[in-house]
Amino acid sequence: MTSTVAVTGGSGFVGGRVISALKREGHHVVDLGRRPGRGGADEHAHVDLAAGRARVPRLGDVPLVHCAAEVRDGFDRGMFDRNSRIMESALALTTGRVVHVSSSSVYDLARPSVRAQPAEATGRYRWFGTYGESKFANEGQLVAARRASAVILRPHAVYGSGDTTLLPRVLRASRYGVLPLPLGGRAPHALTWVDNLAAAVLAALRADVDGTHAVNVTDDDPVPIGDAFRAVVGRPLRVVHVPMRTARHVAAVARGRSGISPYSVRQLGLERTYDVGGTEELLGWAPEPGTLARLAALRPS
């Protein structure tokens, strides 16, 4: 049966893919944001979510997929405030189920994430950028709203065709054929294919869920981060070991230039794998494997 689903952030990489997936399942999609979304939504409502909840339309009990957020490396209290207003406005849109696309950045980046459980995201640690802190705060806003049914999805390093963030960074960092990484790029990472994430969104909309639950969403075949870079670059790439202490010092000096920041060093230099057993149990969904093959298919021609 066709049902209406509202989507925020539809003009972005993830939101646009979610809209496409919803349309393939026959849903009537309402895209809300400052710019029309990708993916062919049935309706677009011009809404500036950052302006506050007083200016948003009320859609009744329509399910909401919330993908909108401001994304930027480094520290910016203004961004924190804007992301808080965006979440507040999104929650004012509907009284129905909410599927919130959060981030693995809510976990403690100072230590490895080794099959991290959702309960490990406590916020009682140092943040290495406003983005992760704001996403954790957004999750808290959703929990405090006490919706009858809500699912928080935490993907790590979303990739796929049409990506304008992760893939360009990989290519820029590898352009000289030498890539310095802590542990020589051996740290395993569970990346997230954007279509796996979209499928998880659909499963979260269908699942019988009471209360608010947070789950991880990644591919099920973690790969060494150096191998992931090699797969995308598609040409000889020498990954050399840099001690974490040295990498942290360089990041502190670079302050985000050339994509080098305290956030990126800790994300790439340590293991980042996440337990998805609870995701499969709650949503009745399992990710499709094939990370390296899909990364190789993204190589620029």
PDB file of C-alpha atoms in Angstrom:
ATOM      1  CA  MET A   1       0.000   0.000   0.000  1.00  0.00           C
ATOM      2  CA  THR A   2       1.293   3.449  -0.887  1.00  0.00           C
ATOM      3  CA  SER A   3       1.963   5.676   2.101  1.00  0.00           C
ATOM      4  CA  THR A   4       3.340   9.169   2.515  1.00  0.00           C
ATOM      5  CA  VAL A   5       6.838   9.573   3.963  1.00  0.00           C
ATOM      6  CA  ALA A   6       8.523  12.898   4.716  1.00  0.00           C
ATOM      7  CA  VAL A   7      12.274  13.305   4.152  1.00  0.00           C
ATOM      8  CA  THR A   8      14.595  16.093   5.269  1.00  0.00           C
ATOM      9  CA  GLY A   9      18.008  16.622   3.685  1.00  0.00           C
ATOM     10  CA  GLY A  10      16.860  15.244   0.346  1.00  0.00           C
ATOM     11  CA  SER A  11      19.272  17.473  -1.571  1.00  0.00           C
ATOM     12  CA  GLY A  12      22.197  15.617   0.003  1.00  0.00           C
ATOM     13  CA  PHE A  13      23.933  12.397  -1.006  1.00  0.00           C
ATOM     14  CA  VAL A  14      22.210  10.175   1.566  1.00  0.00           C
ATOM     15  CA  GLY A  15      18.835  11.911   1.529  1.00  0.00           C
ATOM     16  CA  GLY A  16      18.601  11.731  -2.241  1.00  0.00           C
ATOM     17  CA  ARG A  17      19.333   7.998  -2.220  1.00  0.00           C
ATOM     18  CA  VAL A  18      16.713   7.485   0.488  1.00  0.00           C
ATOM     19  CA  ILE A  19      14.123   9.297  -1.631  1.00  0.00           C
ATOM     20  CA  SER A  20      14.939   7.066  -4.619  1.00  0.00           C
ATOM     21  CA  ALA A  21      14.578   3.926  -2.483  1.00  0.00           C
ATOM     22  CA  LEU A  22      11.251   5.101  -1.084  1.00  0.00           C
ATOM     23  CA  LYS A  23       9.952   5.864  -4.573  1.00  0.00           C
ATOM     24  CA  ARG A  24      10.920   2.386  -5.796  1.00  0.00           C
ATOM     25  CA  GLU A  25       8.776   0.929  -3.005  1.00  0.00           C
ATOM     26  CA  GLY A  26       5.825   3.009  -4.141  1.00  0.00           C
ATOM     27  CA  HIS A  27       5.754   5.604  -1.370  1.00  0.00           C
ATOM     28  CA  HIS A  28       4.541   9.163  -1.844  1.00  0.00           C
ATOM     29  CA  VAL A  29       7.549  11.236  -0.793  1.00  0.00           C
ATOM     30  CA  VAL A  30       7.427  14.779   0.571  1.00  0.00           C
ATOM     31  CA  ASP A  31      10.853  16.427   0.466  1.00  0.00           C
ATOM     32  CA  LEU A  32      11.399  19.266   2.930  1.00  0.00           C
ATOM     33  CA  GLY A  33      14.338  21.639   2.751  1.00  0.00           C
ATOM     34  CA  ARG A  34      15.757  24.809   1.288  1.00  0.00           C
ATOM     35  CA  ARG A  35      16.553  23.115  -2.040  1.00  0.00           C
ATOM     36  CA  PRO A  36      14.604  20.487  -3.980  1.00  0.00           C
ATOM     37  CA  GLY A  37      15.901  17.039  -3.214  1.00  0.00           C
ATOM     38  CA  ARG A  38      17.432  14.423  -5.449  1.00  0.00           C
ATOM     39  CA  GLY A  39      15.654  11.184  -6.206  1.00  0.00           C
ATOM     40  CA  GLY A  40      12.376  12.450  -7.691  1.00  0.00           C
ATOM     41  CA  ALA A  41      10.208  13.253  -4.651  1.00  0.00           C
ATOM     42  CA  ASP A  42       6.506  13.746  -5.345  1.00  0.00           C
ATOM     43  CA  GLU A  43       6.373  17.053  -3.484  1.00  0.00           C
ATOM     44  CA  HIS A  44       8.893  19.646  -2.359  1.00  0.00           C
ATOM     45  CA  ALA A  45       8.147  21.998   0.508  1.00  0.00           C
ATOM     46  CA  HIS A  46      10.534  24.905   0.891  1.00  0.00           C
ATOM     47  CA  VAL A  47      11.465  24.889   4.574  1.00  0.00           C
ATOM     48  CA  ASP A  48      14.464  26.379   6.350  1.00  0.00           C
ATOM     49  CA  LEU A  49      14.780  23.960   9.260  1.00  0.00           C
ATOM     50  CA  ALA A  50      17.576  26.016  10.806  1.00  0.00           C
ATOM     51  CA  ALA A  51      15.181  28.958  11.202  1.00  0.00           C
ATOM     52  CA  GLY A  52      13.300  27.195  14.006  1.00  0.00           C
ATOM     53  CA  ARG A  53      10.184  25.114  14.560  1.00  0.00           C
ATOM     54  CA  ALA A  54       7.749  28.029  14.416  1.00  0.00           C
ATOM     55  CA  ARG A  55       8.069  28.176  10.619  1.00  0.00           C
ATOM     56  CA  VAL A  56       7.677  24.522   9.684  1.00  0.00           C
ATOM     57  CA  PRO A  57       4.471  22.916   8.351  1.00  0.00           C
ATOM     58  CA  ARG A  58       2.640  20.295  10.404  1.00  0.00           C
ATOM     59  CA  LEU A  59       2.183  17.011   8.549  1.00  0.00           C
ATOM     60  CA  GLY A  60       0.232  15.011  11.135  1.00  0.00           C
ATOM     61  CA  ASP A  61       1.407  11.469  11.853  1.00  0.00           C
ATOM     62  CA  VAL A  62       3.388  11.020   8.623  1.00  0.00           C
ATOM     63  CA  PRO A  63       6.605   9.005   9.141  1.00  0.00           C
ATOM     64  CA  LEU A  64       9.762  11.112   8.914  1.00  0.00           C
ATOM     65  CA  VAL A  65      13.245  10.208   7.685  1.00  0.00           C
ATOM     66  CA  HIS A  66      15.548  12.900   9.048  1.00  0.00           C
ATOM     67  CA  CYS A  67      18.781  13.231   7.041  1.00  0.00           C
ATOM     68  CA  ALA A  68      19.341  16.988   7.261  1.00  0.00           C
ATOM     69  CA  ALA A  69      22.350  18.331   9.158  1.00  0.00           C
ATOM     70  CA  GLU A  70      25.147  20.793   8.707  1.00  0.00           C
ATOM     71  CA  VAL A  71      28.450  18.956   8.172  1.00  0.00           C
ATOM     72  CA  ARG A  72      31.847  20.526   8.665  1.00  0.00           C
ATOM     73  CA  ASP A  73      35.177  19.536  10.179  1.00  0.00           C
ATOM     74  CA  GLY A  74      36.571  21.383  13.164  1.00  0.00           C
ATOM     75  CA  PHE A  75      34.872  23.282  15.977  1.00  0.00           C
ATOM     76  CA  ASP A  76      31.994  25.685  15.375  1.00  0.00           C
ATOM     77  CA  ARG A  77      29.483  26.424  18.120  1.00  0.00           C
ATOM     78  CA  GLY A  78      27.275  28.092  15.553  1.00  0.00           C
ATOM     79  CA  MET A  79      27.015  24.776  13.716  1.00  0.00           C
ATOM     80  CA  PHE A  80      26.084  23.030  16.959  1.00  0.00           C
ATOM     81  CA  ASP A  81      23.255  25.505  17.516  1.00  0.00           C
ATOM     82  CA  ARG A  82      22.042  25.229  13.925  1.00  0.00           C
ATOM     83  CA  ASN A  83      21.989  21.428  14.019  1.00  0.00           C
ATOM     84  CA  SER A  84      20.026  21.609  17.271  1.00  0.00           C
ATOM     85  CA  ARG A  85      17.454  23.889  15.638  1.00  0.00           C
ATOM     86  CA  ILE A  86      17.304  21.628  12.580  1.00  0.00           C
ATOM     87  CA  MET A  87      16.461  18.636  14.781  1.00  0.00           C
ATOM     88  CA  GLU A  88      13.933  20.643  16.792  1.00  0.00           C
ATOM     89  CA  SER A  89      12.229  21.757  13.577  1.00  0.00           C
ATOM     90  CA  ALA A  90      12.252  18.225  12.147  1.00  0.00           C
ATOM     91  CA  LEU A  91      10.526  16.872  15.264  1.00  0.00           C
ATOM     92  CA  ALA A  92       7.847  19.551  14.881  1.00  0.00           C
ATOM     93  CA  LEU A  93       7.024  18.371  11.355  1.00  0.00           C
ATOM     94  CA  THR A  94       5.230  15.175  12.336  1.00  0.00           C
ATOM     95  CA  THR A  95       3.980  13.170  15.294  1.00  0.00           C
ATOM     96  CA  GLY A  96       4.703   9.893  13.511  1.00  0.00           C
ATOM     97  CA  ARG A  97       7.625   7.494  13.485  1.00  0.00           C
ATOM     98  CA  VAL A  98      11.069   9.069  13.118  1.00  0.00           C
ATOM     99  CA  VAL A  99      14.058   7.436  11.440  1.00  0.00           C
ATOM    100  CA  HIS A 100      17.056   9.617  12.237  1.00  0.00           C
ATOM    101  CA  VAL A 101      20.266   9.234  10.232  1.00  0.00           C
ATOM    102  CA  SER A 102      22.971   9.950  12.792  1.00  0.00           C
ATOM    103  CA  SER A 103      26.679   9.043  12.583  1.00  0.00           C
ATOM    104  CA  SER A 104      29.384   6.818  14.027  1.00  0.00           C
ATOM    105  CA  SER A 105      31.042  10.102  15.053  1.00  0.00           C
ATOM    106  CA  VAL A 106      28.987   9.913  18.241  1.00  0.00           C
ATOM    107  CA  TYR A 107      31.439   7.292  19.584  1.00  0.00           C
ATOM    108  CA  ASP A 108      34.688   8.062  21.411  1.00  0.00           C
ATOM    109  CA  LEU A 109      37.274   8.783  18.710  1.00  0.00           C
ATOM    110  CA  ALA A 110      40.162   8.809  21.170  1.00  0.00           C
ATOM    111  CA  ARG A 111      40.143   5.010  21.280  1.00  0.00           C
ATOM    112  CA  PRO A 112      39.465   2.267  18.736  1.00  0.00           C
ATOM    113  CA  SER A 113      35.874   1.269  18.035  1.00  0.00           C
ATOM    114  CA  VAL A 114      36.043  -2.532  18.104  1.00  0.00           C
ATOM    115  CA  ARG A 115      32.628  -3.954  17.233  1.00  0.00           C
ATOM    116  CA  ALA A 116      31.259  -0.990  19.136  1.00  0.00           C
ATOM    117  CA  GLN A 117      27.893  -1.484  20.800  1.00  0.00           C
ATOM    118  CA  PRO A 118      25.290   1.317  20.611  1.00  0.00           C
ATOM    119  CA  ALA A 119      25.404   1.759  24.397  1.00  0.00           C
ATOM    120  CA  GLU A 120      29.093   2.787  24.148  1.00  0.00           C
ATOM    121  CA  ALA A 121      28.047   6.207  22.805  1.00  0.00           C
ATOM    122  CA  THR A 122      27.797   8.044  26.126  1.00  0.00           C
ATOM    123  CA  GLY A 123      29.157  11.496  25.256  1.00  0.00           C
ATOM    124  CA  ARG A 124      31.353  11.396  28.368  1.00  0.00           C
ATOM    125  CA  TYR A 125      34.585  11.929  26.457  1.00  0.00           C
ATOM    126  CA  ARG A 126      36.490  14.546  24.543  1.00  0.00           C
ATOM    127  CA  TRP A 127      35.067  15.585  21.182  1.00  0.00           C
ATOM    128  CA  PHE A 128      37.356  16.181  18.204  1.00  0.00           C
ATOM    129  CA  GLY A 129      34.884  18.269  16.234  1.00  0.00           C
ATOM    130  CA  THR A 130      31.486  19.889  16.560  1.00  0.00           C
ATOM    131  CA  TYR A 131      29.855  17.523  14.080  1.00  0.00           C
ATOM    132  CA  GLY A 132      30.059  14.438  16.295  1.00  0.00           C
ATOM    133  CA  GLU A 133      29.061  16.384  19.371  1.00  0.00           C
ATOM    134  CA  SER A 134      26.050  17.884  17.605  1.00  0.00           C
ATOM    135  CA  LYS A 135      24.923  14.512  16.242  1.00  0.00           C
ATOM    136  CA  PHE A 136      25.063  13.064  19.746  1.00  0.00           C
ATOM    137  CA  ALA A 137      23.050  16.015  21.040  1.00  0.00           C
ATOM    138  CA  ASN A 138      20.515  15.509  18.226  1.00  0.00           C
ATOM    139  CA  GLU A 139      20.064  11.909  19.330  1.00  0.00           C
ATOM    140  CA  GLY A 140      19.396  13.212  22.839  1.00  0.00           C
ATOM    141  CA  GLN A 141      16.729  15.552  21.477  1.00  0.00           C
ATOM    142  CA  LEU A 142      14.975  12.635  19.820  1.00  0.00           C
ATOM    143  CA  VAL A 143      15.139  10.518  22.984  1.00  0.00           C
ATOM    144  CA  ALA A 144      13.755  13.428  25.020  1.00  0.00           C
ATOM    145  CA  ALA A 145      10.853  13.793  22.580  1.00  0.00           C
ATOM    146  CA  ARG A 146       9.601  10.349  23.743  1.00  0.00           C
ATOM    147  CA  ARG A 147       8.163   9.322  20.404  1.00  0.00           C
ATOM    148  CA  ALA A 148       6.102   6.154  20.351  1.00  0.00           C
ATOM    149  CA  SER A 149       8.448   4.773  17.703  1.00  0.00           C
ATOM    150  CA  ALA A 150      11.856   6.051  16.598  1.00  0.00           C
ATOM    151  CA  VAL A 151      15.036   4.501  15.193  1.00  0.00           C
ATOM    152  CA  ILE A 152      18.489   6.112  15.216  1.00  0.00           C
ATOM    153  CA  LEU A 153      20.843   4.811  12.513  1.00  0.00           C
ATOM    154  CA  ARG A 154      24.607   5.264  12.969  1.00  0.00           C
ATOM    155  CA  PRO A 155      26.483   4.695   9.687  1.00  0.00           C
ATOM    156  CA  HIS A 156      30.260   4.935   9.351  1.00  0.00           C
ATOM    157  CA  ALA A 157      31.958   6.477   6.279  1.00  0.00           C
ATOM    158  CA  VAL A 158      29.086   6.380   3.778  1.00  0.00           C
ATOM    159  CA  TYR A 159      30.267   5.829   0.200  1.00  0.00           C
ATOM    160  CA  GLY A 160      28.754   5.237  -3.232  1.00  0.00           C
ATOM    161  CA  SER A 161      28.101   6.777  -6.616  1.00  0.00           C
ATOM    162  CA  GLY A 162      27.339  10.480  -6.284  1.00  0.00           C
ATOM    163  CA  ASP A 163      29.340  10.967  -3.082  1.00  0.00           C
ATOM    164  CA  THR A 164      30.758  14.492  -2.951  1.00  0.00           C
ATOM    165  CA  THR A 165      32.551  14.187   0.395  1.00  0.00           C
ATOM    166  CA  LEU A 166      34.364  10.924   1.143  1.00  0.00           C
ATOM    167  CA  LEU A 167      35.517   9.973  -2.362  1.00  0.00           C
ATOM    168  CA  PRO A 168      37.014  13.405  -3.212  1.00  0.00           C
ATOM    169  CA  ARG A 169      38.908  13.362   0.087  1.00  0.00           C
ATOM    170  CA  VAL A 170      40.347   9.923  -0.672  1.00  0.00           C
ATOM    171  CA  LEU A 171      41.484  10.994  -4.132  1.00  0.00           C
ATOM    172  CA  ARG A 172      42.963  14.252  -2.844  1.00  0.00           C
ATOM    173  CA  ALA A 173      44.890  12.516  -0.064  1.00  0.00           C
ATOM    174  CA  SER A 174      46.263   9.909  -2.498  1.00  0.00           C
ATOM    175  CA  ARG A 175      47.161  12.160  -5.408  1.00  0.00           C
ATOM    176  CA  TYR A 176      50.942  11.817  -4.987  1.00  0.00           C
ATOM    177  CA  GLY A 177      50.921   8.016  -4.806  1.00  0.00           C
ATOM    178  CA  VAL A 178      52.043   7.945  -1.175  1.00  0.00           C
ATOM    179  CA  LEU A 179      49.629   7.915   1.744  1.00  0.00           C
ATOM    180  CA  PRO A 180      50.891   8.235   5.334  1.00  0.00           C
ATOM    181  CA  LEU A 181      48.554   6.555   7.812  1.00  0.00           C
ATOM    182  CA  PRO A 182      48.880   5.352  11.404  1.00  0.00           C
ATOM    183  CA  LEU A 183      49.420   1.580  11.547  1.00  0.00           C
ATOM    184  CA  GLY A 184      50.333   1.725   7.870  1.00  0.00           C
ATOM    185  CA  GLY A 185      46.644   1.651   6.920  1.00  0.00           C
ATOM    186  CA  ARG A 186      46.034  -1.738   8.568  1.00  0.00           C
ATOM    187  CA  ALA A 187      43.259  -0.540  10.900  1.00  0.00           C
ATOM    188  CA  PRO A 188      40.025  -2.334   9.923  1.00  0.00           C
ATOM    189  CA  HIS A 189      37.042  -0.172   9.008  1.00  0.00           C
ATOM    190  CA  ALA A 190      33.447  -1.175   8.441  1.00  0.00           C
ATOM    191  CA  LEU A 191      32.321   1.300   5.774  1.00  0.00           C
ATOM    192  CA  THR A 192      28.708   1.886   4.767  1.00  0.00           C
ATOM    193  CA  TRP A 193      27.490   1.558   1.193  1.00  0.00           C
ATOM    194  CA  VAL A 194      24.843   4.218   0.674  1.00  0.00           C
ATOM    195  CA  ASP A 195      22.375   1.652  -0.696  1.00  0.00           C
ATOM    196  CA  ASN A 196      22.846  -0.465   2.439  1.00  0.00           C
ATOM    197  CA  LEU A 197      22.001   2.631   4.457  1.00  0.00           C
ATOM    198  CA  ALA A 198      18.917   3.351   2.338  1.00  0.00           C
ATOM    199  CA  ALA A 199      17.792  -0.266   2.774  1.00  0.00           C
ATOM    200  CA  ALA A 200      18.230   0.084   6.539  1.00  0.00           C
ATOM    201  CA  VAL A 201      16.039   3.209   6.460  1.00  0.00           C
ATOM    202  CA  LEU A 202      13.278   1.270   4.690  1.00  0.00           C
ATOM    203  CA  ALA A 203      13.596  -1.561   7.207  1.00  0.00           C
ATOM    204  CA  ALA A 204      13.379   0.933  10.081  1.00  0.00           C
ATOM    205  CA  LEU A 205      10.151   2.325   8.634  1.00  0.00           C
ATOM    206  CA  ARG A 206       8.646  -1.178   8.395  1.00  0.00           C
ATOM    207  CA  ALA A 207       9.860  -2.706  11.659  1.00  0.00           C
ATOM    208  CA  ASP A 208       7.666  -3.184  14.715  1.00  0.00           C
ATOM    209  CA  VAL A 209       9.495  -0.801  17.057  1.00  0.00           C
ATOM    210  CA  ASP A 210       8.294   0.630  20.363  1.00  0.00           C
ATOM    211  CA  GLY A 211      10.211   3.515  21.907  1.00  0.00           C
ATOM    212  CA  THR A 212      13.525   4.894  20.662  1.00  0.00           C
ATOM    213  CA  HIS A 213      16.393   2.607  19.660  1.00  0.00           C
ATOM    214  CA  ALA A 214      19.897   3.352  18.328  1.00  0.00           C
ATOM    215  CA  VAL A 215      21.616   0.866  16.008  1.00  0.00           C
ATOM    216  CA  ASN A 216      24.747   0.729  13.859  1.00  0.00           C
ATOM    217  CA  VAL A 217      24.577   0.466  10.070  1.00  0.00           C
ATOM    218  CA  THR A 218      27.660  -0.687   8.152  1.00  0.00           C
ATOM    219  CA  ASP A 219      28.702  -3.201   5.529  1.00  0.00           C
ATOM    220  CA  ASP A 220      29.365  -6.613   7.056  1.00  0.00           C
ATOM    221  CA  ASP A 221      32.917  -7.025   5.706  1.00  0.00           C
ATOM    222  CA  PRO A 222      35.374  -4.639   7.421  1.00  0.00           C
ATOM    223  CA  VAL A 223      38.467  -3.861   5.339  1.00  0.00           C
ATOM    224  CA  PRO A 224      41.870  -2.356   6.185  1.00  0.00           C
ATOM    225  CA  ILE A 225      41.552   1.351   5.515  1.00  0.00           C
ATOM    226  CA  GLY A 226      44.689   1.293   3.336  1.00  0.00           C
ATOM    227  CA  ASP A 227      43.103  -1.374   1.100  1.00  0.00           C
ATOM    228  CA  ALA A 228      39.969   0.765   0.848  1.00  0.00           C
ATOM    229  CA  PHE A 229      42.046   3.708  -0.396  1.00  0.00           C
ATOM    230  CA  ARG A 230      43.870   1.474  -2.908  1.00  0.00           C
ATOM    231  CA  ALA A 231      40.570   0.116  -4.252  1.00  0.00           C
ATOM    232  CA  VAL A 232      39.254   3.612  -4.935  1.00  0.00           C
ATOM    233  CA  VAL A 233      42.470   5.063  -6.365  1.00  0.00           C
ATOM    234  CA  GLY A 234      43.005   2.201  -8.819  1.00  0.00           C
ATOM    235  CA  ARG A 235      46.716   2.856  -9.303  1.00  0.00           C
ATOM    236  CA  PRO A 236      49.846   2.033  -7.301  1.00  0.00           C
ATOM    237  CA  LEU A 237      49.549   3.542  -3.847  1.00  0.00           C
ATOM    238  CA  ARG A 238      52.189   3.148  -1.165  1.00  0.00           C
ATOM    239  CA  VAL A 239      50.740   3.369   2.327  1.00  0.00           C
ATOM    240  CA  VAL A 240      53.430   4.188   4.876  1.00  0.00           C
ATOM    241  CA  HIS A 241      53.238   3.991   8.646  1.00  0.00           C
ATOM    242  CA  VAL A 242      53.171   7.209  10.661  1.00  0.00           C
ATOM    243  CA  PRO A 243      53.159   6.976  14.469  1.00  0.00           C
ATOM    244  CA  MET A 244      49.850   8.174  15.905  1.00  0.00           C
ATOM    245  CA  ARG A 245      51.657  10.755  18.035  1.00  0.00           C
ATOM    246  CA  THR A 246      53.262  12.241  14.899  1.00  0.00           C
ATOM    247  CA  ALA A 247      49.965  12.188  13.032  1.00  0.00           C
ATOM    248  CA  ARG A 248      48.241  13.995  15.889  1.00  0.00           C
ATOM    249  CA  HIS A 249      50.954  16.662  15.916  1.00  0.00           C
ATOM    250  CA  VAL A 250      50.674  17.202  12.147  1.00  0.00           C
ATOM    251  CA  ALA A 251      46.884  17.451  12.447  1.00  0.00           C
ATOM    252  CA  ALA A 252      47.181  20.054  15.194  1.00  0.00           C
ATOM    253  CA  VAL A 253      49.462  22.162  12.974  1.00  0.00           C
ATOM    254  CA  ALA A 254      47.469  21.639   9.760  1.00  0.00           C
ATOM    255  CA  ARG A 255      44.140  22.584  11.377  1.00  0.00           C
ATOM    256  CA  GLY A 256      42.079  20.960   8.667  1.00  0.00           C
ATOM    257  CA  ARG A 257      44.193  21.984   5.672  1.00  0.00           C
ATOM    258  CA  SER A 258      44.463  19.267   2.996  1.00  0.00           C
ATOM    259  CA  GLY A 259      41.859  17.276   4.913  1.00  0.00           C
ATOM    260  CA  ILE A 260      44.198  16.668   7.854  1.00  0.00           C
ATOM    261  CA  SER A 261      42.554  17.309  11.208  1.00  0.00           C
ATOM    262  CA  PRO A 262      42.455  15.759  14.683  1.00  0.00           C
ATOM    263  CA  TYR A 263      39.094  14.264  13.691  1.00  0.00           C
ATOM    264  CA  SER A 264      40.309  12.667  10.453  1.00  0.00           C
ATOM    265  CA  VAL A 265      43.517  11.307  12.003  1.00  0.00           C
ATOM    266  CA  ARG A 266      41.624   9.516  14.744  1.00  0.00           C
ATOM    267  CA  GLN A 267      38.917   8.268  12.411  1.00  0.00           C
ATOM    268  CA  LEU A 268      41.390   6.761   9.948  1.00  0.00           C
ATOM    269  CA  GLY A 269      44.199   5.715  12.244  1.00  0.00           C
ATOM    270  CA  LEU A 270      42.270   3.456  14.622  1.00  0.00           C
ATOM    271  CA  GLU A 271      39.948   0.492  14.165  1.00  0.00           C
ATOM    272  CA  ARG A 272      36.392   1.483  13.364  1.00  0.00           C
ATOM    273  CA  THR A 273      34.128  -1.561  13.426  1.00  0.00           C
ATOM    274  CA  TYR A 274      30.612  -1.681  14.826  1.00  0.00           C
ATOM    275  CA  ASP A 275      28.313  -4.400  16.054  1.00  0.00           C
ATOM    276  CA  VAL A 276      25.312  -4.790  13.737  1.00  0.00           C
ATOM    277  CA  GLY A 277      23.785  -7.828  15.418  1.00  0.00           C
ATOM    278  CA  GLY A 278      21.267  -5.647  17.217  1.00  0.00           C
ATOM    279  CA  THR A 279      20.433  -3.930  13.936  1.00  0.00           C
ATOM    280  CA  GLU A 280      19.536  -7.229  12.290  1.00  0.00           C
ATOM    281  CA  GLU A 281      17.493  -8.291  15.315  1.00  0.00           C
ATOM    282  CA  LEU A 282      15.554  -5.017  15.604  1.00  0.00           C
ATOM    283  CA  LEU A 283      14.992  -4.282  11.925  1.00  0.00           C
ATOM    284  CA  GLY A 284      15.039  -7.738  10.358  1.00  0.00           C
ATOM    285  CA  TRP A 285      17.633  -6.505   7.901  1.00  0.00           C
ATOM    286  CA  ALA A 286      21.207  -7.483   7.062  1.00  0.00           C
ATOM    287  CA  PRO A 287      23.686  -5.548   4.882  1.00  0.00           C
ATOM    288  CA  GLU A 288      24.943  -6.811   1.539  1.00  0.00           C
ATOM    289  CA  PRO A 289      28.690  -7.582   1.493  1.00  0.00           C
ATOM    290  CA  GLY A 290      31.141  -6.466  -1.177  1.00  0.00           C
ATOM    291  CA  THR A 291      32.883  -3.337   0.096  1.00  0.00           C
ATOM    292  CA  LEU A 292      36.129  -3.547  -1.902  1.00  0.00           C
ATOM    293  CA  ALA A 293      34.374  -4.400  -5.180  1.00  0.00           C
ATOM    294  CA  ARG A 294      32.013  -1.458  -4.816  1.00  0.00           C
ATOM    295  CA  LEU A 295      34.867   0.875  -3.941  1.00  0.00           C
ATOM    296  CA  ALA A 296      36.764  -0.249  -7.036  1.00  0.00           C
ATOM    297  CA  ALA A 297      33.689   0.537  -9.152  1.00  0.00           C
ATOM    298  CA  LEU A 298      33.903   4.158  -7.976  1.00  0.00           C
ATOM    299  CA  ARG A 299      37.323   4.721  -9.567  1.00  0.00           C
ATOM    300  CA  PRO A 300      37.347   7.824 -11.771  1.00  0.00           C
ATOM    301  CA  SER A 301      37.616   6.994 -15.457  1.00  0.00           C
TER     302      SER A 301
END
